Amino acid sequence: MVDRTLTMMRKGGIFDHLGQGFSRYSTDKKWHVPHFEKMLYDQGQIVSAYLNAYLVSKNQKFASIAHEVLEYVSRDMSIEGGGFYSAEDADSLPTKTSTEKKEGAFYVWEKSEIHSILGNLKLSNGKGLDDLVCARFGVKENGNVDPFQDPHDELKMKNVFFLDKGTDVLATEFDIPETEVVSELEKAREKLFDWRNINRPRPHLDNKFIASWNGLITTAYAQAGFIFSNESYIERAQKSIAFIEENFYFNGDLLRTCYSNNNGQIVNLARPIPGCVEDFANVITALLEIFQATTKVHYLKLALQLQEKQNSLFWDDKSGGYFTGRADDASVIVRLKDDDDGAEPSSNSTSVINLMRLNSLFPGQFSSQVEKVFLQFSERLSKISITLPLMNVALMSHQEGFGRILVIGKEPQKSEFMTFLKKKLIPLGSIIICLDLNTDLSEIEKLIPSITEKIRKPGDEVVVFIQKGNTEMKIETVESLATVFD
C-alpha cells in the first residue's frame, strides 16, 4: 500500500513534473488535480517518507524522488544564508499582462502552448516531440481537468501534467528506443521549465521562516546526506542550523518566526513570536539527525539545551506529555496537548522520539519522560490509534528496546558496517554514532562518559555495539549485524 501510494503520488498532478516538489494536497482520489500551493513542511516530510521507502524496498525510484524534491527546495525555497521559505502560493498571474490571479496558472498548459514551444523539434524518426510530451503527460485538446474538479472554471481548457503512459509504452507507440524516449522527454522538460520561468509570473513566495518547518526540511537533508553519504546535503543541513542559531535562538530560547525584507535582510517583528512546542521538537530532531550524520558534539549539546528548555516551558509534571502553550504565557487560559498526527506530526509524537534517542545516548536520564508520554496518550493509542500513527510506531520501537548503535574503530565510516547501517531503516528511538579512533574523541567522551571504555579498547578493527533492552551486544561481522535487525 505504501509503495503504491508513493508511486501514484509521483505520477500524479500533485507532483510538479517540470520543476519538482509536491503541491499541498490532491482534490481527487487519483492525485491528478491538486491545490497548487507548495508547503515547506510537506516537502520535508515527503522526503523522509520516500527515504524510508527506499531503505525498506531498496527501490531506486524512491531515492530519485527524494533527490528531486530536495533539488526543488534547494533551488526555489532556499536563501543563501541557510534558511528555507515557508511556501509558494497556489495562484498567480497567468501572463505578465494579466491582472487577475488564477489557481495553478503557473503550472497548467494548453495543448497549443506545448505545440508552439516544441513543435519544431523532432524525434529520430521524424515524429514530433510535442506529441510525445502530450502522450506522456495526458494532455488533451480541450484540457484534461474534470469540470467537477474546477468549480470556478480556472482550469478550463487547461492540462495538469500527470504520467499517463510509461516510457516503455511510448517507445512502442512512437517506434523509437526507450532510451530515446527518456532523453527526449528530459530535453522537453528543460525547455518547458525554462519557458515557464521566463514567460509566467511566479507564484508569491512567502518570505516567512518558521523554526518548526525549517527543522522538518533540515531533518530531510541530514537524513539524505547520511543515507547517500552526500556531503552537499549534510553541509546544507549544517548551514540551516547555523541560520536557526543566528536568527531563532536567543538566550537559550527559540523564536517562532523571522522574515526576509525587500532587501533580502533577515528581520523580525517588533515583538517577536516565542517558539511553540513543535518548533522545539522539530529543531531538536534536526539536530539529532545532523549529529548522527557528522558526530559533531556541538549539535548534540544544542539538542540537549533545547530539550531542557522545552521541558521547562511545556512539560506537564503531573500527567506527562507536552502542552501546546508555554508555562510563561499568561494569556493562555487552558493549556492543551497536541494529540493528533495530522498534516504535521504531533509535537508529542516527535518529542517522545527525541526523548527516546537522547535516552539511548544518556541511559536513564530521559526514560521516565518517555514512559509518561506513552502513558498520557495510552487511551488514545488504544482506542483511536489512527490519530497518532507516528506515536504508534514510536511505541512499537520502544517495546523492541533498541537504543544506541555505536560503531568504533579506525576509519569506521568506510567500513562495511556503516555501509549496511546507512541502508537500513533502524527503529525509531535509535541513533547511530560513528567514532573514528584516528580522531580526537575527548569532547564526545566528556559529554557521553559511558563510551569511554569502548573508545579505549585495544585493536584497530571496527566493531559495533548495539543496545537492546538492558543488554549490549558486541557485533564483529556484518552477517551478525544483519541478524540483529531480522
Coordinates of C-alpha atoms in Angstrom, one line a residue:
M1 CA 0.0 0.0 0.0
V2 CA 2.8 2.4 0.9
D3 CA 4.7 1.6 -2.3
R4 CA 1.6 2.2 -4.5
T5 CA 0.6 5.4 -2.7
L6 CA 4.1 6.9 -3.0
T7 CA 4.4 5.8 -6.6
M8 CA 1.0 7.2 -7.6
M9 CA 1.7 10.5 -5.8
R10 CA 4.8 10.9 -8.0
K11 CA 2.8 10.0 -11.1
G12 CA 0.0 12.4 -10.4
G13 CA -0.5 16.1 -10.9
I14 CA 0.2 16.7 -7.3
F15 CA 3.9 16.5 -8.3
D16 CA 5.4 19.3 -10.4
H17 CA 6.7 17.3 -13.4
L18 CA 8.7 20.2 -14.7
G19 CA 10.1 21.9 -11.5
Q20 CA 9.8 19.1 -8.9
G21 CA 8.3 19.4 -5.5
F22 CA 4.8 18.4 -4.3
S23 CA 1.6 20.5 -4.0
R24 CA -0.2 20.7 -0.8
Y25 CA -3.0 18.1 -1.5
S26 CA -5.0 16.5 -4.2
T27 CA -8.6 17.4 -4.8
D28 CA -9.4 13.9 -6.3
K29 CA -8.6 10.3 -5.5
K30 CA -6.3 10.0 -8.5
W31 CA -3.7 12.5 -7.3
H32 CA -4.4 14.4 -10.5
V33 CA -5.7 17.9 -9.7
P34 CA -4.0 19.5 -6.7
H35 CA -4.4 22.6 -4.6
F36 CA -1.2 24.0 -6.2
E37 CA 0.3 25.6 -3.0
K38 CA 3.7 24.2 -2.2
M39 CA 4.4 24.0 1.6
L40 CA 7.8 23.6 3.1
Y41 CA 6.6 21.3 5.8
D42 CA 5.2 18.9 3.1
Q43 CA 8.5 18.8 1.3
G44 CA 10.4 17.8 4.4
Q45 CA 8.0 15.1 5.5
I46 CA 7.7 13.8 1.9
V47 CA 11.4 13.4 1.5
S48 CA 11.6 11.5 4.8
A49 CA 8.8 9.2 3.6
Y50 CA 10.5 8.4 0.3
L51 CA 13.8 7.9 2.0
N52 CA 12.2 5.4 4.4
A53 CA 10.5 3.6 1.4
Y54 CA 13.9 3.4 -0.3
L55 CA 15.5 1.9 2.8
V56 CA 12.8 -0.7 3.1
S57 CA 12.3 -1.6 -0.6
K58 CA 15.8 -0.8 -1.9
N59 CA 13.9 0.6 -5.0
Q60 CA 16.0 3.3 -6.5
K61 CA 12.9 5.2 -7.8
F62 CA 12.1 6.3 -4.2
A63 CA 15.7 7.6 -3.8
S64 CA 15.4 9.5 -7.1
I65 CA 12.1 11.2 -5.9
A66 CA 13.7 12.3 -2.7
H67 CA 16.6 13.8 -4.7
E68 CA 14.0 15.6 -6.9
V69 CA 12.2 17.2 -4.0
L70 CA 15.5 18.4 -2.4
E71 CA 16.5 19.8 -5.8
Y72 CA 13.3 21.9 -5.8
V73 CA 13.7 23.1 -2.2
S74 CA 17.4 24.0 -2.8
R75 CA 16.5 25.9 -5.9
D76 CA 13.2 27.7 -5.1
M77 CA 12.7 27.7 -1.3
S78 CA 16.2 28.4 0.0
I79 CA 18.2 31.6 0.7
E80 CA 21.9 31.9 0.6
G81 CA 22.1 32.5 4.3
G82 CA 20.8 29.0 5.1
G83 CA 17.1 29.4 5.8
F84 CA 14.1 28.0 4.0
Y85 CA 11.0 29.9 3.0
S86 CA 7.6 28.7 4.1
A87 CA 5.5 28.3 0.9
E88 CA 4.7 29.2 -2.7
D89 CA 1.2 30.3 -3.3
A90 CA -1.3 28.3 -5.4
D91 CA -2.5 31.2 -7.5
S92 CA -0.6 33.5 -9.8
L93 CA -1.0 35.7 -12.8
P94 CA -1.4 33.6 -16.0
T95 CA 0.7 36.1 -18.0
K96 CA 2.8 39.2 -17.4
T97 CA 0.0 41.4 -18.6
S98 CA -2.8 39.6 -16.6
T99 CA -4.5 41.5 -13.8
E100 CA -6.3 38.6 -12.1
K101 CA -4.6 35.7 -10.4
K102 CA -5.8 32.1 -11.0
E103 CA -5.3 28.8 -9.2
G104 CA -2.5 26.8 -10.8
A105 CA -1.8 29.3 -13.5
F106 CA 1.9 28.8 -13.3
Y107 CA 1.7 25.0 -13.7
V108 CA -1.0 24.2 -16.2
W109 CA -0.9 24.1 -20.0
E110 CA -3.0 24.4 -23.1
K111 CA -2.1 21.9 -25.8
S112 CA -1.4 24.7 -28.3
E113 CA 1.2 26.2 -25.9
I114 CA 3.2 22.9 -25.9
H115 CA 3.0 22.8 -29.7
S116 CA 4.2 26.3 -30.1
I117 CA 7.2 25.7 -27.8
L118 CA 8.2 22.2 -29.0
G119 CA 6.5 21.9 -32.4
N120 CA 9.7 22.4 -34.4
L121 CA 11.6 19.6 -32.5
K122 CA 11.5 16.1 -34.0
L123 CA 12.3 12.6 -32.8
S124 CA 14.8 10.5 -34.8
N125 CA 12.0 9.1 -36.9
G126 CA 10.5 12.5 -37.7
K127 CA 7.6 12.4 -35.3
G128 CA 7.0 15.5 -33.1
L129 CA 8.5 15.9 -29.7
D130 CA 5.3 17.8 -28.7
D131 CA 3.2 14.7 -29.5
L132 CA 5.5 12.6 -27.3
V133 CA 5.1 15.1 -24.4
C134 CA 1.3 15.2 -24.8
A135 CA 1.1 11.4 -24.8
R136 CA 3.4 11.2 -21.7
F137 CA 1.5 13.7 -19.6
G138 CA -2.1 13.0 -20.7
V139 CA -2.5 16.4 -22.5
K140 CA -5.8 16.8 -24.4
E141 CA -7.0 19.4 -26.9
N142 CA -9.8 20.6 -24.5
G143 CA -7.9 20.1 -21.3
N144 CA -7.7 17.1 -19.0
V145 CA -9.4 18.5 -15.9
D146 CA -12.8 17.2 -14.9
P147 CA -15.2 20.2 -14.6
F148 CA -16.3 18.9 -11.2
Q149 CA -12.7 19.5 -10.0
D150 CA -12.8 23.0 -11.3
P151 CA -15.9 24.8 -9.8
H152 CA -14.6 28.3 -10.7
D153 CA -13.6 27.4 -14.3
E154 CA -10.0 28.4 -13.6
L155 CA -8.7 25.3 -15.3
K156 CA -11.0 25.2 -18.3
M157 CA -9.1 24.1 -21.4
K158 CA -6.0 23.5 -19.3
N159 CA -4.0 20.4 -18.7
V160 CA -2.5 19.3 -15.4
F161 CA 0.5 17.2 -16.2
F162 CA 0.5 13.6 -14.9
L163 CA 2.3 10.5 -16.0
D164 CA -0.3 8.9 -18.3
K165 CA 2.0 6.5 -20.2
G166 CA 5.2 4.8 -19.2
T167 CA 8.4 5.2 -21.3
D168 CA 8.2 1.6 -22.4
V169 CA 4.7 2.1 -23.8
L170 CA 5.7 5.3 -25.5
A171 CA 8.7 3.6 -27.1
T172 CA 6.4 1.1 -28.8
E173 CA 3.8 3.7 -29.6
F174 CA 6.3 6.1 -31.2
D175 CA 8.5 3.4 -32.7
I176 CA 11.8 4.6 -31.1
P177 CA 14.1 3.1 -28.4
E178 CA 13.1 3.7 -24.8
T179 CA 16.5 5.4 -24.2
E180 CA 15.5 8.0 -26.8
V181 CA 12.1 8.5 -25.2
V182 CA 13.8 9.2 -21.8
S183 CA 16.4 11.6 -23.2
E184 CA 13.9 13.5 -25.4
L185 CA 11.4 13.8 -22.6
E186 CA 14.1 15.3 -20.4
K187 CA 15.0 17.7 -23.2
A188 CA 11.4 18.8 -23.4
R189 CA 11.1 19.1 -19.6
E190 CA 14.0 21.5 -19.6
K191 CA 12.6 23.6 -22.5
L192 CA 9.1 23.8 -20.9
F193 CA 10.6 24.6 -17.5
D194 CA 12.8 27.4 -18.9
W195 CA 9.8 28.8 -20.9
R196 CA 7.6 28.7 -17.9
N197 CA 10.1 30.6 -15.7
I198 CA 10.7 33.2 -18.4
N199 CA 7.2 33.9 -19.5
R200 CA 5.0 33.3 -16.5
P201 CA 5.0 35.3 -13.3
R202 CA 5.9 33.0 -10.4
P203 CA 3.5 32.4 -7.5
H204 CA 4.1 34.6 -4.5
L205 CA 6.9 33.2 -2.2
D206 CA 6.1 33.5 1.5
N207 CA 9.0 35.4 2.9
K208 CA 8.4 34.0 6.4
F209 CA 10.8 31.5 8.0
I210 CA 9.2 29.1 10.6
A211 CA 11.5 27.3 13.0
S212 CA 9.4 24.1 13.1
W213 CA 9.2 23.8 9.3
N214 CA 12.9 24.6 8.9
G215 CA 13.5 21.8 11.3
L216 CA 11.5 19.4 9.2
I217 CA 13.3 20.1 6.0
T218 CA 16.7 20.2 7.7
T219 CA 16.0 16.7 9.1
A220 CA 15.3 15.6 5.5
Y221 CA 18.6 17.0 4.2
A222 CA 20.5 15.4 7.1
Q223 CA 18.8 12.0 6.6
A224 CA 19.5 12.1 2.8
G225 CA 23.1 13.2 3.5
F226 CA 23.6 10.3 5.9
I227 CA 21.9 7.6 3.7
F228 CA 23.7 8.6 0.5
S229 CA 27.0 9.8 2.0
N230 CA 26.2 13.1 0.3
E231 CA 28.3 15.9 1.7
S232 CA 26.4 18.6 -0.1
Y233 CA 23.2 17.6 1.7
I234 CA 25.0 17.4 5.1
E235 CA 26.5 20.8 4.5
R236 CA 23.1 22.2 3.6
A237 CA 21.7 20.9 6.8
Q238 CA 24.5 22.4 8.8
K239 CA 24.0 25.7 7.1
S240 CA 20.3 25.6 8.0
I241 CA 21.2 25.0 11.7
A242 CA 23.6 27.9 11.6
F243 CA 20.7 30.1 10.3
I244 CA 18.5 28.8 13.1
E245 CA 21.1 29.6 15.7
E246 CA 21.6 33.1 14.3
N247 CA 18.0 34.1 13.8
F248 CA 15.8 31.9 16.1
Y249 CA 18.0 31.0 19.1
F250 CA 18.3 33.7 21.8
N251 CA 19.2 33.3 25.4
G252 CA 18.6 29.6 25.3
D253 CA 15.1 30.0 23.9
L254 CA 13.6 29.7 20.4
L255 CA 11.6 32.2 18.4
R256 CA 8.8 31.0 16.2
T257 CA 9.5 33.1 13.1
C258 CA 11.7 35.6 11.3
Y259 CA 11.3 37.3 7.9
S260 CA 13.2 38.4 4.8
N261 CA 12.6 42.1 3.9
N262 CA 12.7 43.6 0.4
N263 CA 16.5 44.0 0.6
G264 CA 16.9 40.3 1.5
Q265 CA 17.9 41.1 5.1
I266 CA 16.6 38.8 7.9
V267 CA 14.4 40.8 10.2
N268 CA 11.8 40.2 12.9
L269 CA 8.7 41.7 14.4
A270 CA 8.9 44.5 16.9
R271 CA 7.6 41.9 19.3
P272 CA 8.9 38.5 18.1
I273 CA 6.7 35.4 18.4
P274 CA 8.1 33.0 21.0
G275 CA 8.8 29.5 19.9
C276 CA 6.0 26.9 20.1
V277 CA 6.4 23.4 21.3
E278 CA 6.6 22.0 17.8
D279 CA 9.4 24.4 17.0
F280 CA 11.5 22.9 19.8
A281 CA 10.6 19.4 18.8
N282 CA 11.3 19.6 15.1
V283 CA 14.6 21.6 15.6
I284 CA 15.8 19.0 18.1
T285 CA 15.0 16.2 15.7
A286 CA 17.1 18.0 13.0
L287 CA 20.0 18.5 15.5
L288 CA 20.0 14.8 16.4
E289 CA 19.9 13.8 12.7
I290 CA 22.9 16.1 11.9
F291 CA 24.7 14.7 14.9
Q292 CA 24.2 11.2 13.6
A293 CA 25.5 12.3 10.2
T294 CA 28.5 14.2 11.4
T295 CA 29.2 13.1 15.1
K296 CA 29.9 16.8 15.8
V297 CA 29.3 17.3 19.5
H298 CA 28.0 20.9 19.0
Y299 CA 24.8 19.6 17.6
L300 CA 24.2 17.2 20.4
K301 CA 24.9 19.9 23.0
L302 CA 22.4 22.2 21.4
A303 CA 19.8 19.5 21.2
L304 CA 20.3 18.9 25.0
Q305 CA 20.0 22.6 25.7
L306 CA 16.8 22.9 23.7
Q307 CA 15.3 19.8 25.2
E308 CA 15.9 21.2 28.7
K309 CA 14.2 24.4 27.7
Q310 CA 11.3 22.6 26.1
N311 CA 10.8 20.6 29.3
S312 CA 10.8 23.8 31.4
L313 CA 8.3 25.6 29.1
F314 CA 5.9 22.8 28.0
W315 CA 6.3 19.6 30.1
D316 CA 3.4 18.5 32.3
D317 CA 4.9 17.5 35.6
K318 CA 1.7 16.0 36.8
S319 CA 0.5 13.8 34.0
G320 CA 3.3 13.8 31.4
G321 CA 3.3 14.9 27.8
Y322 CA 3.8 18.4 26.4
F323 CA 1.4 21.3 26.5
T324 CA 1.0 23.5 23.4
G325 CA 1.1 26.6 25.5
R326 CA 4.1 28.0 27.2
A327 CA 4.3 28.0 31.0
D328 CA 5.3 31.6 30.9
D329 CA 2.4 32.7 28.7
A330 CA -0.2 34.4 31.0
S331 CA -2.6 34.8 28.1
V332 CA -3.3 31.1 27.9
I333 CA -6.4 30.2 29.9
V334 CA -6.4 26.4 29.3
R335 CA -3.2 24.5 28.4
L336 CA -4.0 21.8 25.9
K337 CA -1.9 19.0 24.4
D338 CA -1.4 18.1 20.8
D339 CA -2.6 14.6 20.3
D340 CA -3.0 14.3 16.5
D341 CA -0.5 13.4 13.8
G342 CA -2.1 15.4 11.0
A343 CA -0.6 17.5 8.3
E344 CA 2.3 17.8 10.6
P345 CA 3.3 15.3 13.3
S346 CA 2.1 15.9 16.8
S347 CA 4.6 17.7 19.0
N348 CA 4.2 14.9 21.5
S349 CA 4.9 12.2 18.9
T350 CA 8.1 14.0 17.7
S351 CA 9.1 14.7 21.2
V352 CA 8.9 11.2 22.5
I353 CA 11.1 10.0 19.7
N354 CA 13.6 12.7 20.6
L355 CA 13.5 11.6 24.2
M356 CA 14.0 8.0 23.2
R357 CA 17.1 8.9 21.2
L358 CA 18.5 11.1 23.9
N359 CA 17.9 8.3 26.4
S360 CA 19.8 5.9 24.2
L361 CA 22.8 8.3 24.5
F362 CA 22.3 9.0 28.2
P363 CA 20.7 5.9 29.6
G364 CA 18.1 6.5 32.3
Q365 CA 18.1 10.3 32.0
F366 CA 15.0 10.6 29.9
S367 CA 13.4 7.2 30.4
S368 CA 10.8 8.5 32.9
Q369 CA 9.6 11.1 30.5
V370 CA 9.4 8.6 27.7
E371 CA 7.2 6.3 29.8
K372 CA 5.0 9.2 30.9
V373 CA 4.3 10.4 27.4
F374 CA 3.2 6.9 26.3
L375 CA 1.1 6.6 29.5
Q376 CA -0.5 10.0 29.0
F377 CA -1.7 9.0 25.5
S378 CA -2.3 5.3 26.2
E379 CA -6.1 5.6 26.0
R380 CA -6.0 7.4 22.7
L381 CA -3.4 5.0 21.3
S382 CA -5.6 2.0 22.3
K383 CA -9.0 3.4 21.2
I384 CA -8.3 5.6 18.2
S385 CA -4.7 4.8 17.3
I386 CA -5.2 6.0 13.7
T387 CA -4.9 9.6 15.1
L388 CA -1.4 9.0 16.3
P389 CA 0.4 6.8 13.7
L390 CA 3.8 8.2 14.4
M391 CA 3.5 7.7 18.2
N392 CA 2.3 4.2 17.5
V393 CA 5.4 3.4 15.6
A394 CA 7.5 5.0 18.3
L395 CA 5.7 2.9 20.9
M396 CA 6.4 -0.3 18.9
S397 CA 10.1 0.7 18.6
H398 CA 10.2 1.4 22.3
Q399 CA 8.9 -2.0 23.1
E400 CA 11.5 -3.6 20.8
G401 CA 14.1 -1.9 23.0
F402 CA 16.7 -0.8 20.5
G403 CA 18.9 2.0 21.7
R404 CA 22.3 3.4 20.8
I405 CA 24.3 1.8 17.9
L406 CA 28.0 2.6 18.4
V407 CA 30.4 2.0 15.5
I408 CA 34.1 2.3 16.6
G409 CA 37.4 1.7 15.0
K410 CA 39.9 3.2 12.6
E411 CA 38.0 4.9 9.7
P412 CA 34.7 3.3 10.6
Q413 CA 32.8 5.5 8.2
K414 CA 34.4 3.5 5.4
S415 CA 33.5 0.1 7.0
E416 CA 31.1 -2.4 5.7
F417 CA 29.2 -1.9 9.0
M418 CA 28.3 1.7 8.1
T419 CA 27.5 0.8 4.5
F420 CA 25.0 -1.7 5.9
L421 CA 23.6 0.6 8.6
K422 CA 23.1 3.5 6.2
K423 CA 20.9 1.4 4.0
K424 CA 18.9 0.0 6.9
L425 CA 15.7 1.5 8.4
I426 CA 16.7 1.4 12.0
P427 CA 14.0 1.6 14.7
L428 CA 12.7 5.0 15.9
G429 CA 14.5 6.0 19.0
S430 CA 17.8 4.5 17.9
I431 CA 20.8 6.6 16.9
I432 CA 24.0 5.7 15.2
I433 CA 27.3 7.1 16.5
C434 CA 30.3 6.5 14.3
L435 CA 33.6 7.2 16.1
D436 CA 36.9 7.2 14.4
L437 CA 39.8 6.3 16.7
N438 CA 42.1 8.3 14.4
T439 CA 40.5 11.5 15.6
D440 CA 40.3 13.4 18.9
L441 CA 37.3 12.0 20.7
S442 CA 37.9 13.7 24.1
E443 CA 34.9 16.1 23.6
I444 CA 32.3 13.4 23.0
E445 CA 33.9 11.2 25.6
K446 CA 33.4 14.1 28.1
L447 CA 29.8 14.5 27.1
I448 CA 29.0 10.8 27.0
P449 CA 31.2 9.1 29.6
S450 CA 29.6 5.7 29.0
I451 CA 31.5 5.3 25.8
T452 CA 35.0 5.7 27.4
E453 CA 35.6 2.0 27.8
K454 CA 34.7 1.5 24.1
I455 CA 36.9 4.3 22.9
R456 CA 39.9 2.9 24.7
K457 CA 39.5 -0.6 23.6
P458 CA 42.6 -2.3 22.2
G459 CA 42.9 -3.0 18.5
D460 CA 42.1 -1.1 15.3
E461 CA 39.4 -3.3 13.9
V462 CA 35.9 -1.8 13.5
V463 CA 33.3 -3.2 15.9
V464 CA 29.6 -2.4 16.6
F465 CA 28.0 -2.2 20.0
I466 CA 24.2 -2.2 20.0
Q467 CA 22.0 -1.6 23.0
K468 CA 18.8 -3.6 23.2
G469 CA 16.8 -3.5 26.4
N470 CA 19.2 -3.9 29.3
T471 CA 21.9 -5.7 27.3
E472 CA 24.6 -4.5 24.9
M473 CA 25.7 -6.7 22.0
K474 CA 29.1 -6.6 20.5
I475 CA 29.0 -7.2 16.8
E476 CA 32.1 -8.1 14.8
T477 CA 30.7 -9.2 11.4
V478 CA 28.2 -7.7 9.0
E479 CA 26.4 -11.1 8.9
S480 CA 25.9 -10.9 12.7
L481 CA 24.7 -7.3 12.4
A482 CA 22.2 -8.3 9.8
T483 CA 20.6 -10.9 12.1
V484 CA 20.0 -8.3 14.8
F485 CA 17.6 -6.5 12.5
D486 CA 15.9 -9.5 11.0

